[in-house]
Coordinates of C-alpha atoms in Angstrom, one line a residue:
Chain A
X198 CA 35.6 -77.4 49.5
X199 CA 38.0 -78.6 47.3
X200 CA 38.4 -79.0 43.6
X201 CA 37.9 -81.9 42.2
X202 CA 40.3 -83.4 39.3
X203 CA 38.3 -82.2 36.7
X204 CA 36.6 -79.3 36.3
X205 CA 34.3 -78.3 34.3
X206 CA 34.1 -74.3 34.8
X207 CA 30.8 -72.0 33.2
X208 CA 31.4 -73.3 29.9
X209 CA 28.5 -72.2 27.2
X210 CA 28.6 -73.3 24.1
X211 CA 26.9 -70.9 21.6
X212 CA 25.9 -71.7 17.8
X213 CA 25.4 -69.2 15.0
X214 CA 21.4 -70.6 14.3
X215 CA 21.8 -69.5 10.7
X216 CA 18.9 -67.0 10.4
X217 CA 21.7 -64.6 11.5
X218 CA 21.0 -65.5 15.1
X219 CA 22.8 -67.6 17.9
X220 CA 21.9 -70.6 19.2
X221 CA 22.5 -71.8 23.0
X222 CA 23.1 -75.4 22.8
X223 CA 24.0 -75.0 27.4
X224 CA 24.7 -72.2 29.6
X225 CA 26.9 -71.7 32.2
X226 CA 27.5 -76.2 32.6
X227 CA 29.7 -76.3 35.7
X228 CA 30.3 -79.5 36.6
X229 CA 33.7 -82.3 37.8
X230 CA 34.7 -85.3 37.9
X231 CA 37.4 -87.1 40.7
X232 CA 40.8 -88.5 39.8
X233 CA 40.0 -92.8 39.1
X234 CA 36.8 -91.9 38.9
X235 CA 34.3 -93.8 35.7
X236 CA 31.3 -90.5 34.6
X237 CA 28.7 -91.9 32.3
X238 CA 27.0 -88.8 30.8
X239 CA 23.3 -89.4 29.9
X240 CA 20.9 -87.1 27.9
X241 CA 19.1 -86.8 24.1
X242 CA 20.5 -86.2 21.3
X243 CA 20.7 -82.7 21.1
X244 CA 21.7 -82.0 24.5
X245 CA 25.2 -81.1 23.8
X246 CA 27.1 -83.7 24.9
X247 CA 28.8 -84.3 22.1
X248 CA 29.9 -81.3 22.6
X249 CA 31.2 -81.5 25.3
X250 CA 33.2 -84.1 24.9
X251 CA 34.6 -82.6 21.7
X252 CA 35.3 -80.0 24.9
X253 CA 37.0 -81.8 26.9
X254 CA 39.5 -83.7 23.6
X255 CA 40.4 -80.5 22.9
X256 CA 38.5 -80.9 18.9
X257 CA 36.4 -78.3 20.7
X258 CA 36.4 -75.0 22.0
X259 CA 33.8 -73.2 23.6
X260 CA 32.4 -70.4 23.4
X261 CA 32.8 -69.2 26.5
X262 CA 34.3 -70.9 29.6
X263 CA 37.1 -73.1 31.2
X264 CA 38.2 -77.0 31.7
X265 CA 41.0 -77.4 34.3
X266 CA 42.3 -81.0 35.0
X267 CA 44.7 -81.1 37.5
X268 CA 44.7 -77.7 37.9
X269 CA 46.2 -76.6 34.9
X270 CA 43.9 -74.9 32.1
X271 CA 43.3 -77.2 29.8
X272 CA 43.1 -75.8 25.2
X273 CA 44.0 -77.7 22.8
X274 CA 43.4 -82.2 21.7
X275 CA 46.5 -83.5 24.0
X276 CA 47.5 -86.9 24.7
X277 CA 46.8 -86.5 28.4
X278 CA 43.2 -86.9 26.6
X279 CA 42.5 -90.3 25.0
X280 CA 39.8 -90.3 23.1
X281 CA 37.8 -93.5 21.3
X282 CA 35.5 -92.9 19.2
X283 CA 32.2 -93.8 18.0
X284 CA 33.0 -94.9 15.0
X285 CA 36.1 -96.1 16.1
X286 CA 38.4 -94.1 13.5
X287 CA 40.8 -96.4 13.6
X288 CA 42.9 -95.3 9.6
X289 CA 42.1 -98.4 8.1
X290 CA 46.0 -99.6 6.5
X291 CA 47.1 -99.9 9.3
X292 CA 46.9 -103.5 10.4
X293 CA 44.8 -103.8 14.7
X294 CA 48.8 -104.0 15.8
X295 CA 50.1 -101.3 13.9
X296 CA 47.1 -98.5 15.3
X297 CA 47.8 -99.3 18.2
X298 CA 51.4 -98.9 18.2
X299 CA 50.4 -95.7 16.3
X300 CA 49.1 -93.6 19.4
X301 CA 51.6 -95.8 21.9
X302 CA 55.2 -94.5 19.4
X303 CA 53.4 -90.7 19.9
X304 CA 52.9 -91.2 23.2
X305 CA 56.0 -92.9 24.3
X306 CA 58.4 -91.8 20.9
X307 CA 62.3 -92.4 23.3
X308 CA 60.9 -96.5 23.0
X309 CA 62.4 -98.7 20.8
X310 CA 60.1 -100.9 18.5
X311 CA 60.0 -103.4 20.1
X312 CA 58.9 -102.1 23.7
X313 CA 56.1 -100.5 21.6
X314 CA 55.3 -103.8 19.5
X315 CA 55.4 -105.3 23.2
X316 CA 53.1 -102.8 25.7
X317 CA 50.3 -102.4 22.5
X318 CA 49.6 -106.4 22.5
X319 CA 49.9 -106.1 26.6
X320 CA 46.3 -103.9 25.4
X321 CA 44.7 -105.7 22.6
X322 CA 45.9 -108.7 24.7
X323 CA 43.4 -107.2 27.0
X324 CA 40.6 -107.4 25.8
X325 CA 40.3 -110.3 23.8
X326 CA 42.5 -110.4 20.7
X327 CA 45.4 -112.2 20.2
X328 CA 47.8 -113.8 18.1
X329 CA 47.5 -113.6 13.9
X330 CA 44.7 -111.7 14.0
X331 CA 46.3 -108.2 15.0
X332 CA 47.9 -108.1 11.9
X333 CA 44.4 -108.1 9.8
X334 CA 43.6 -104.4 8.4
X335 CA 40.2 -103.2 10.1
X336 CA 38.2 -103.9 6.8
X337 CA 39.1 -107.7 8.2
X338 CA 37.4 -107.5 11.4
X339 CA 33.9 -107.2 13.0
X340 CA 32.5 -103.9 13.9
X341 CA 32.6 -105.3 18.0
X342 CA 36.4 -106.3 17.2
X343 CA 37.4 -102.4 15.8
X344 CA 35.6 -101.1 18.8
X345 CA 38.2 -102.7 20.6
X346 CA 41.2 -102.7 18.6
X347 CA 40.2 -98.9 19.3
X348 CA 39.6 -99.4 23.1
X349 CA 42.9 -101.2 23.7
X350 CA 45.2 -97.6 21.7
X351 CA 42.9 -95.7 24.1
X352 CA 43.9 -97.2 27.0
X353 CA 47.6 -98.1 25.3
X354 CA 48.3 -94.8 26.0
X355 CA 47.8 -94.1 29.5
X356 CA 46.4 -90.8 28.6
X357 CA 45.7 -89.0 32.4
X358 CA 42.1 -88.7 30.5
X359 CA 40.1 -91.2 28.7
X360 CA 36.9 -89.9 26.5
X361 CA 34.2 -92.1 25.5
X362 CA 31.4 -91.4 22.8
X363 CA 28.7 -93.9 21.9
X364 CA 31.9 -96.6 22.0
X365 CA 28.8 -99.2 21.5
X366 CA 26.2 -97.4 19.6
X367 CA 26.6 -99.3 16.5
X368 CA 27.0 -103.1 17.8
X369 CA 24.8 -104.7 18.7
X370 CA 23.2 -105.9 22.2
X371 CA 25.3 -109.2 22.6
X372 CA 28.6 -107.6 21.5
X373 CA 27.8 -104.3 23.1
X374 CA 27.5 -107.4 26.8
X375 CA 31.3 -108.4 25.9
X376 CA 33.0 -105.2 24.9
X377 CA 30.8 -103.6 28.4
X378 CA 33.0 -106.4 30.7
X379 CA 36.3 -106.1 28.6
X380 CA 35.7 -102.4 29.0
X381 CA 35.6 -102.6 32.9
X382 CA 38.6 -105.3 33.6
X383 CA 40.9 -102.5 31.6
X384 CA 39.0 -100.1 33.4
X385 CA 40.1 -102.2 36.9
X386 CA 43.5 -102.6 35.9
X387 CA 44.0 -98.9 35.1
X388 CA 42.6 -97.2 37.4
X389 CA 42.1 -94.4 34.4
X390 CA 39.4 -91.8 33.9
X391 CA 36.8 -92.5 32.3
X392 CA 33.8 -89.6 31.2
X393 CA 31.4 -91.6 28.4
X394 CA 28.9 -90.9 26.5
X395 CA 25.9 -93.4 25.8
X396 CA 22.6 -93.8 24.8
X397 CA 22.1 -96.9 27.4
X398 CA 20.7 -96.4 30.3
X399 CA 21.3 -99.8 31.5
X400 CA 25.1 -100.0 30.4
X401 CA 25.8 -96.1 31.8
X402 CA 24.1 -97.7 35.6
X403 CA 26.2 -101.1 35.2
X404 CA 29.9 -99.0 34.6
X405 CA 29.7 -95.3 36.7
X406 CA 30.7 -94.2 39.8
X407 CA 28.1 -91.9 39.0
X408 CA 25.5 -91.0 35.5
X409 CA 25.3 -86.8 35.3
X410 CA 21.8 -85.9 33.2
X411 CA 21.3 -83.6 31.2
X412 CA 18.0 -81.9 30.1
X413 CA 17.1 -81.4 26.6
X414 CA 19.1 -77.9 24.8
X415 CA 18.3 -75.4 23.7
X416 CA 20.3 -73.8 26.9
X417 CA 20.2 -77.5 28.6
X418 CA 21.8 -78.1 32.0
X419 CA 23.4 -80.5 33.2
X420 CA 21.2 -81.1 36.0
X421 CA 21.7 -84.1 37.9
X422 CA 24.1 -86.4 39.0
X423 CA 23.0 -89.6 40.5
X424 CA 25.4 -91.7 42.1
X425 CA 25.1 -95.7 41.4
X426 CA 24.9 -97.4 44.7
X427 CA 25.9 -99.9 43.5
X428 CA 29.2 -102.3 44.9
X429 CA 32.0 -103.1 43.1
X430 CA 32.1 -106.0 40.9
X431 CA 29.4 -105.8 39.2
X432 CA 28.2 -108.2 36.9
X433 CA 25.0 -107.8 34.5
X434 CA 22.9 -110.2 35.8
X435 CA 23.5 -109.7 39.3
X436 CA 23.2 -105.4 39.4
X437 CA 19.6 -106.5 38.6
X438 CA 18.5 -108.1 41.7
X439 CA 20.8 -105.6 43.9
X440 CA 17.5 -102.9 45.7
X441 CA 18.8 -100.6 44.6
X442 CA 18.8 -101.5 40.7
X443 CA 15.5 -100.9 40.0
X444 CA 15.6 -97.1 42.2
X445 CA 17.8 -96.1 40.0
X446 CA 17.4 -97.7 37.1
X447 CA 13.7 -96.0 37.4
X448 CA 14.9 -92.2 38.5
X449 CA 17.2 -91.9 35.1
X450 CA 14.5 -93.0 33.2
X451 CA 11.9 -90.3 34.8
X452 CA 14.3 -87.8 34.2
X453 CA 14.7 -88.6 30.6
X454 CA 10.6 -89.1 30.3
X455 CA 9.9 -85.9 32.0
X456 CA 12.3 -83.7 34.4
X457 CA 14.4 -83.7 30.9
X458 CA 11.8 -81.7 28.8
X459 CA 10.5 -79.5 31.8
X460 CA 13.3 -78.4 33.1
X461 CA 15.1 -77.8 29.6
X462 CA 14.8 -74.1 28.3
X463 CA 16.1 -72.6 31.7
X464 CA 18.6 -70.0 31.3
X465 CA 21.0 -69.3 33.4
X466 CA 21.0 -65.8 34.1
X467 CA 25.0 -66.1 33.9
X468 CA 25.9 -67.9 37.5
X469 CA 27.2 -71.7 37.3
X470 CA 24.5 -74.2 36.9
X471 CA 25.7 -77.2 39.0
X472 CA 24.6 -80.6 38.5
X473 CA 22.7 -81.6 42.1
X474 CA 23.6 -85.4 43.7
X475 CA 21.1 -87.4 43.6
X476 CA 21.4 -90.9 46.4
X477 CA 19.5 -93.4 45.8
X478 CA 20.6 -95.9 48.4
X479 CA 17.6 -98.9 49.2
X480 CA 19.3 -100.5 52.0
X481 CA 20.3 -98.8 54.3
X482 CA 16.8 -96.1 54.3
X483 CA 17.3 -94.4 56.9
X484 CA 21.1 -94.1 57.8
X485 CA 23.6 -91.4 57.4
X486 CA 24.3 -89.7 53.6
X487 CA 27.4 -90.4 52.7
X488 CA 30.0 -87.3 53.2
X489 CA 31.1 -86.4 49.6
X490 CA 34.2 -87.9 48.5
X491 CA 33.7 -91.5 49.6
X492 CA 32.3 -93.9 46.9
X493 CA 31.7 -96.6 46.2
X494 CA 35.1 -98.2 44.5
X495 CA 35.5 -101.8 43.7
X496 CA 38.3 -103.3 41.4
X497 CA 37.5 -106.6 39.1
X498 CA 40.6 -109.1 39.9
Chain B
X246 CA 34.4 -129.6 -23.0
X247 CA 34.0 -125.8 -22.3
X248 CA 31.6 -125.3 -19.3
X249 CA 34.6 -127.2 -17.7
X250 CA 37.7 -124.1 -18.3
X251 CA 37.5 -120.6 -15.7
X252 CA 36.4 -117.6 -17.3
X253 CA 40.1 -116.6 -17.6
X254 CA 40.9 -119.4 -19.7
X255 CA 38.2 -118.7 -22.0
X256 CA 38.6 -115.1 -21.7
X257 CA 41.8 -116.3 -23.0
X258 CA 40.9 -118.8 -25.8
X259 CA 38.6 -115.6 -27.0
X260 CA 40.4 -113.0 -27.1
X261 CA 43.4 -115.6 -29.7
X262 CA 40.8 -116.6 -31.5
X263 CA 40.0 -112.8 -31.9
X264 CA 43.8 -111.7 -32.5
X265 CA 44.0 -115.1 -35.4
X266 CA 40.4 -114.8 -37.1
X267 CA 41.7 -110.4 -37.4
X268 CA 44.9 -111.7 -39.0
X269 CA 43.6 -113.9 -41.9
X270 CA 41.3 -111.3 -42.5
X271 CA 44.2 -108.4 -42.8
X272 CA 46.4 -111.4 -44.5
X273 CA 44.0 -111.5 -46.5
X274 CA 43.0 -108.6 -47.7
X275 CA 45.9 -107.6 -49.3
X276 CA 46.0 -107.8 -53.2
X277 CA 48.9 -109.8 -53.6
X278 CA 51.0 -108.3 -56.0
X279 CA 52.2 -109.3 -59.6
X280 CA 54.3 -111.6 -60.8
X281 CA 57.3 -109.8 -63.2
X282 CA 55.8 -112.0 -66.3
X283 CA 52.9 -111.9 -66.1
X284 CA 52.5 -108.1 -66.4
X285 CA 52.2 -106.5 -70.8
X286 CA 54.7 -105.2 -72.1
X287 CA 52.7 -101.6 -71.3
X288 CA 53.0 -102.4 -68.1
X289 CA 55.6 -102.7 -67.7
X290 CA 56.9 -100.0 -69.8
X291 CA 54.9 -98.1 -67.1
X292 CA 56.8 -98.9 -64.5
X293 CA 54.7 -101.6 -63.0
X294 CA 57.4 -104.0 -61.7
X295 CA 58.5 -102.2 -59.2
X296 CA 56.9 -102.9 -55.3
X297 CA 53.9 -100.7 -55.9
X298 CA 53.2 -99.0 -52.1
X299 CA 50.0 -100.6 -49.8
X300 CA 49.3 -101.3 -46.1
X301 CA 51.9 -105.0 -46.2
X302 CA 50.4 -108.0 -44.8
X303 CA 50.7 -109.1 -40.9
X304 CA 53.2 -111.2 -42.0
X305 CA 55.5 -109.4 -43.5
X306 CA 53.9 -106.8 -39.7
X307 CA 55.9 -110.2 -37.9
X308 CA 59.2 -110.2 -39.6
X309 CA 59.6 -107.0 -39.0
X310 CA 59.4 -107.2 -35.7
X311 CA 61.5 -110.8 -35.2
X312 CA 63.9 -109.0 -36.8
X313 CA 63.9 -105.0 -35.1
X314 CA 63.6 -107.0 -31.8
X315 CA 66.2 -109.4 -32.2
X316 CA 68.4 -106.1 -32.1
X317 CA 66.6 -104.0 -30.6
X318 CA 69.8 -100.9 -29.5
X319 CA 72.1 -101.1 -33.2
X320 CA 72.7 -97.3 -34.0
X321 CA 73.5 -97.1 -38.0
X322 CA 74.2 -93.4 -37.8
X323 CA 70.9 -90.7 -37.1
X324 CA 68.6 -92.0 -39.4
X325 CA 68.8 -95.1 -38.7
X326 CA 68.7 -96.6 -34.2
X327 CA 66.9 -99.5 -33.3
X328 CA 63.2 -99.4 -31.6
X329 CA 64.9 -99.9 -28.6
X330 CA 66.6 -96.8 -28.6
X331 CA 64.1 -94.6 -29.4
X332 CA 61.9 -96.2 -27.1
X333 CA 64.8 -95.6 -24.6
X334 CA 64.4 -91.8 -25.2
X335 CA 61.0 -91.0 -25.3
X336 CA 60.4 -93.3 -22.1
X337 CA 63.9 -91.2 -20.5
X338 CA 62.0 -87.7 -22.4
X339 CA 58.4 -88.3 -20.4
X340 CA 59.8 -90.2 -17.6
X341 CA 62.0 -86.8 -16.5
X342 CA 58.8 -84.5 -17.6
X343 CA 56.5 -86.6 -15.7
X344 CA 58.8 -86.8 -12.1
X345 CA 59.8 -83.1 -12.2
X346 CA 55.8 -82.9 -12.9
X347 CA 55.7 -84.7 -9.3
X348 CA 57.8 -82.9 -7.8
X349 CA 55.9 -79.8 -8.2
X350 CA 52.0 -81.4 -8.2
X351 CA 51.8 -83.8 -5.6
X352 CA 53.7 -80.8 -2.4
X353 CA 51.3 -77.7 -3.9
X354 CA 48.4 -80.6 -4.1
X355 CA 48.7 -81.1 -0.5
X356 CA 48.8 -77.2 0.1
X357 CA 45.7 -76.3 -2.2
X358 CA 43.2 -80.0 -0.3
X359 CA 44.3 -78.5 2.7
X360 CA 43.4 -74.3 1.8
X361 CA 40.8 -73.3 1.2
X362 CA 42.1 -69.9 0.4
X363 CA 44.8 -71.5 -1.6
X364 CA 43.2 -73.8 -3.3
X365 CA 40.0 -71.1 -4.2
X366 CA 43.4 -68.1 -5.7
X367 CA 44.8 -71.1 -7.7
X368 CA 41.6 -72.7 -9.2
X369 CA 40.8 -70.1 -11.5
X370 CA 44.9 -70.7 -13.6
X371 CA 44.3 -73.9 -13.2
X372 CA 41.0 -74.1 -14.9
X373 CA 42.4 -71.5 -17.8
X374 CA 45.8 -73.9 -17.9
X375 CA 44.5 -77.2 -17.9
X376 CA 42.4 -77.0 -20.9
X377 CA 45.7 -76.1 -23.5
X378 CA 46.5 -78.8 -25.7
X379 CA 50.8 -79.2 -24.6
X380 CA 51.5 -78.8 -27.6
X381 CA 50.1 -75.7 -27.6
X382 CA 53.3 -74.8 -25.1
X383 CA 55.8 -76.3 -27.8
X384 CA 57.0 -72.8 -30.3
X385 CA 56.6 -71.0 -26.5
X386 CA 58.3 -73.6 -25.1
X387 CA 60.7 -73.6 -28.0
X388 CA 61.6 -70.3 -28.3
X389 CA 61.9 -69.4 -25.2
X390 CA 64.4 -72.2 -23.7
X391 CA 65.6 -72.7 -27.6
X392 CA 66.6 -76.1 -26.8
X393 CA 64.3 -79.0 -29.0
X394 CA 65.4 -81.5 -25.8
X395 CA 63.8 -79.0 -23.4
X396 CA 60.8 -78.0 -25.5
X397 CA 60.0 -82.4 -25.5
X398 CA 60.2 -82.4 -21.8
X399 CA 58.5 -78.9 -21.2
X400 CA 55.5 -80.5 -22.9
X401 CA 54.9 -83.4 -20.8
X402 CA 56.1 -81.3 -18.0
X403 CA 53.0 -79.2 -18.4
X404 CA 50.1 -81.7 -19.8
X405 CA 51.1 -84.7 -16.1
X406 CA 51.3 -81.9 -14.0
X407 CA 47.2 -81.7 -14.3
X408 CA 45.9 -84.8 -13.4
X409 CA 48.0 -85.3 -10.8
X410 CA 47.5 -81.9 -8.8
X411 CA 43.9 -82.0 -9.0
X412 CA 43.5 -85.2 -7.6
X413 CA 46.2 -85.2 -4.9
X414 CA 44.2 -81.8 -3.9
X415 CA 41.5 -83.5 -4.5
X416 CA 42.1 -86.3 -1.7
X417 CA 43.8 -84.7 0.5
X418 CA 41.2 -82.3 1.0
X419 CA 38.6 -85.5 1.2
X420 CA 41.1 -87.5 3.9
X421 CA 38.3 -88.2 6.9
X422 CA 37.7 -85.4 9.8
X423 CA 38.2 -88.4 11.9
X424 CA 41.1 -89.8 10.7
X425 CA 42.7 -85.9 11.3
X426 CA 41.0 -86.0 14.9
X427 CA 42.7 -88.5 15.6
X428 CA 46.2 -87.6 14.5
X429 CA 45.6 -84.3 16.0
X430 CA 44.5 -86.0 19.6
X431 CA 47.7 -88.1 19.3
X432 CA 49.0 -84.6 19.1
X433 CA 50.5 -85.1 15.9
X434 CA 52.1 -81.8 14.3
X435 CA 52.0 -80.8 10.8
X436 CA 53.9 -82.8 9.2
X437 CA 53.6 -85.4 10.8
X438 CA 49.7 -85.3 9.9
X439 CA 50.9 -85.1 6.7
X440 CA 53.2 -88.1 6.3
X441 CA 51.5 -90.6 8.5
X442 CA 48.0 -89.1 8.1
X443 CA 46.9 -87.1 5.3
X444 CA 49.6 -88.9 2.9
X445 CA 48.5 -92.7 3.0
X446 CA 44.8 -92.0 3.0
X447 CA 45.4 -90.1 0.8
X448 CA 47.3 -92.6 -1.7
X449 CA 45.3 -93.7 -3.4
X450 CA 44.3 -90.8 -5.0
X451 CA 47.0 -89.5 -5.8
X452 CA 47.9 -92.7 -7.5
X453 CA 45.1 -92.7 -9.4
X454 CA 45.8 -88.8 -10.9
X455 CA 49.6 -90.1 -11.4
X456 CA 48.5 -93.4 -13.8
X457 CA 46.0 -90.8 -15.5
X458 CA 49.5 -88.8 -15.9
X459 CA 52.0 -91.8 -17.5
X460 CA 49.4 -92.1 -19.7
X461 CA 48.6 -88.4 -20.9
X462 CA 52.0 -88.7 -21.3
X463 CA 53.3 -91.5 -23.1
X464 CA 50.2 -91.0 -25.7
X465 CA 51.9 -86.8 -26.4
X466 CA 55.9 -87.6 -26.7
X467 CA 54.7 -89.3 -29.6
X468 CA 53.6 -86.4 -31.5
X469 CA 56.0 -84.3 -29.6
X470 CA 58.5 -86.5 -31.3
X471 CA 56.9 -86.2 -34.1
X472 CA 57.7 -81.5 -34.0
X473 CA 60.7 -81.9 -32.2
X474 CA 62.4 -84.3 -34.0
X475 CA 66.2 -86.2 -34.0
X476 CA 65.3 -89.0 -31.9
X477 CA 62.3 -90.6 -29.4
X478 CA 59.7 -93.3 -31.0
X479 CA 57.5 -90.6 -32.6
X480 CA 60.1 -89.2 -34.6
X481 CA 60.8 -92.5 -35.9
X482 CA 57.0 -93.6 -36.9
X483 CA 56.6 -89.9 -38.4
X484 CA 61.0 -91.1 -39.9
X485 CA 59.5 -94.5 -41.5
X486 CA 56.9 -93.2 -43.3
X487 CA 59.1 -90.4 -44.9
X488 CA 60.8 -93.4 -46.5
X489 CA 57.4 -95.1 -47.0
X490 CA 58.1 -98.0 -45.3
X491 CA 54.7 -98.6 -43.8
X492 CA 55.9 -102.5 -43.0
X493 CA 58.0 -100.5 -39.5
X494 CA 55.8 -97.9 -39.5
X495 CA 53.4 -100.1 -38.2
X496 CA 55.7 -102.5 -35.7
X497 CA 56.9 -99.2 -33.9
X498 CA 52.2 -98.5 -33.7
X499 CA 52.0 -101.7 -31.9
X500 CA 55.2 -100.6 -29.8
X501 CA 53.8 -97.3 -28.8
X502 CA 50.6 -100.0 -27.4
X503 CA 53.3 -102.1 -25.8
X504 CA 55.3 -99.6 -23.5
X505 CA 52.3 -97.8 -22.9
X506 CA 50.2 -100.3 -21.7
X507 CA 53.7 -101.8 -19.1
X508 CA 53.5 -98.1 -17.7
X509 CA 50.4 -98.2 -17.1
X510 CA 50.1 -101.5 -15.2
X511 CA 53.0 -100.6 -13.2
X512 CA 50.6 -98.0 -12.5
X513 CA 48.1 -100.1 -11.8
X514 CA 50.0 -102.0 -9.3
X515 CA 51.3 -99.4 -7.0
X516 CA 47.2 -98.2 -7.1
X517 CA 47.1 -101.2 -5.3
X518 CA 50.1 -102.0 -3.1
X519 CA 47.7 -99.0 -1.9
X520 CA 44.5 -98.9 -1.5
X521 CA 42.5 -99.5 1.3
X522 CA 39.1 -100.2 2.7
X523 CA 37.2 -98.5 4.6

């Protein structure tokens, strides 16, 4: 078996529980992400999704276990792993454009000022921010626009791995839809590997190639890896009519509703806890499962 | 008619009215000097004809101000210098002591704000030294430095250091973790993080501290100069008191207020220029 592009190996996180003991958030979590893949992780609050995200970003240290990207162990934050934070984390004293050039300058220190600005403007344009709006401060932008800037900043750095921590959590449903479309568009143009936390099942189905399902904590684990067998390009109004849509959706709802609790609290006993692959495809009920690695992938042009 | 004016205009009219009424009451409250020919023989013999020392009316203060401000930089010996020169000396001392304090307080505040250990280690010293009246340092400063000019600057230094130090430490320690994480995920070194993220994020708090400091420094310089003498607006006030020239005393009190206001508004401007909305 070939090693995936990003491989999480036996990751364990324990925190002191405040009474002298230890609380294990997750134990020996192991999974992989292929290059160019869009993976969403779903799970209830407190199962350690954000902790996994922070470890991947290098902002937190796991108790044990390693994360390997492209064959190398990662430690500490890096420009190779871009992060879009839930609360946007724009620097409020900089204009929209400067917030993006801030990242581009750090990524490409040798570039001229003009090249940096041109690159930043190009990525802002991809998320629909053009013209005078780029000179506004974040406080003068709506929540949706701020998150667009944050996405542009992350994509403009062309990281090897993009981490999205509930990027649409604070947005209203309509804005969320628009930005999801923009996210798919930018992702399609850039072939970026994306790992995203979300609470929204429909969002995960729309965006992801694969959804990782986490059981409840403590001793949470990534229990299943559900392949989204809906061809791209996907459109929110059309995917709901695809025969696989509700089958997958029901599977996810059932997992989050029942099995996330039933499977919770199982200790690993030191063995690697890999998710069980799940493939639901109603379009060809008696066909052989597709060979591993062959994923459905189409790009919006 | 008043209803059509803006709030600012109405406030300005009210200010002018208060000023005029105040000046009129002041003018009216000063008893008039009796003319020499109205005095009785006895009064003349007991020196009643000599001008009586009293609080001068505003008209005299205004005349004095006009006289002084029309030639602020004359220098007729150690005891007779123009108001401009005296204020210049005071501002020079304040700014020297103040910027020396900023050079120490801001980097040290950064250190204290970024490191828990440094904060806890420095805190007891700060808490003990901070409430000391800056003038209490004066005898020690005079003895050690042996120079009145430098001692005055030292007193300004010691009084302006605390608000800047405490505000810088507070501002730096309060920088949002998210912004520091942005710097970390962009692989910025600690020096670049300090200058491109922490400094702008903490700037409004730091400038607030600097604004408080300049206000205190201007309060203290007057007292310090009364003690060390020689030059400066504080010395000028005390000297005119010794001359029993109350017109000059009142005029210089007003000048202290005006200069203090200008210093404060300069920092107010600076504060607005670094402010940001989250």
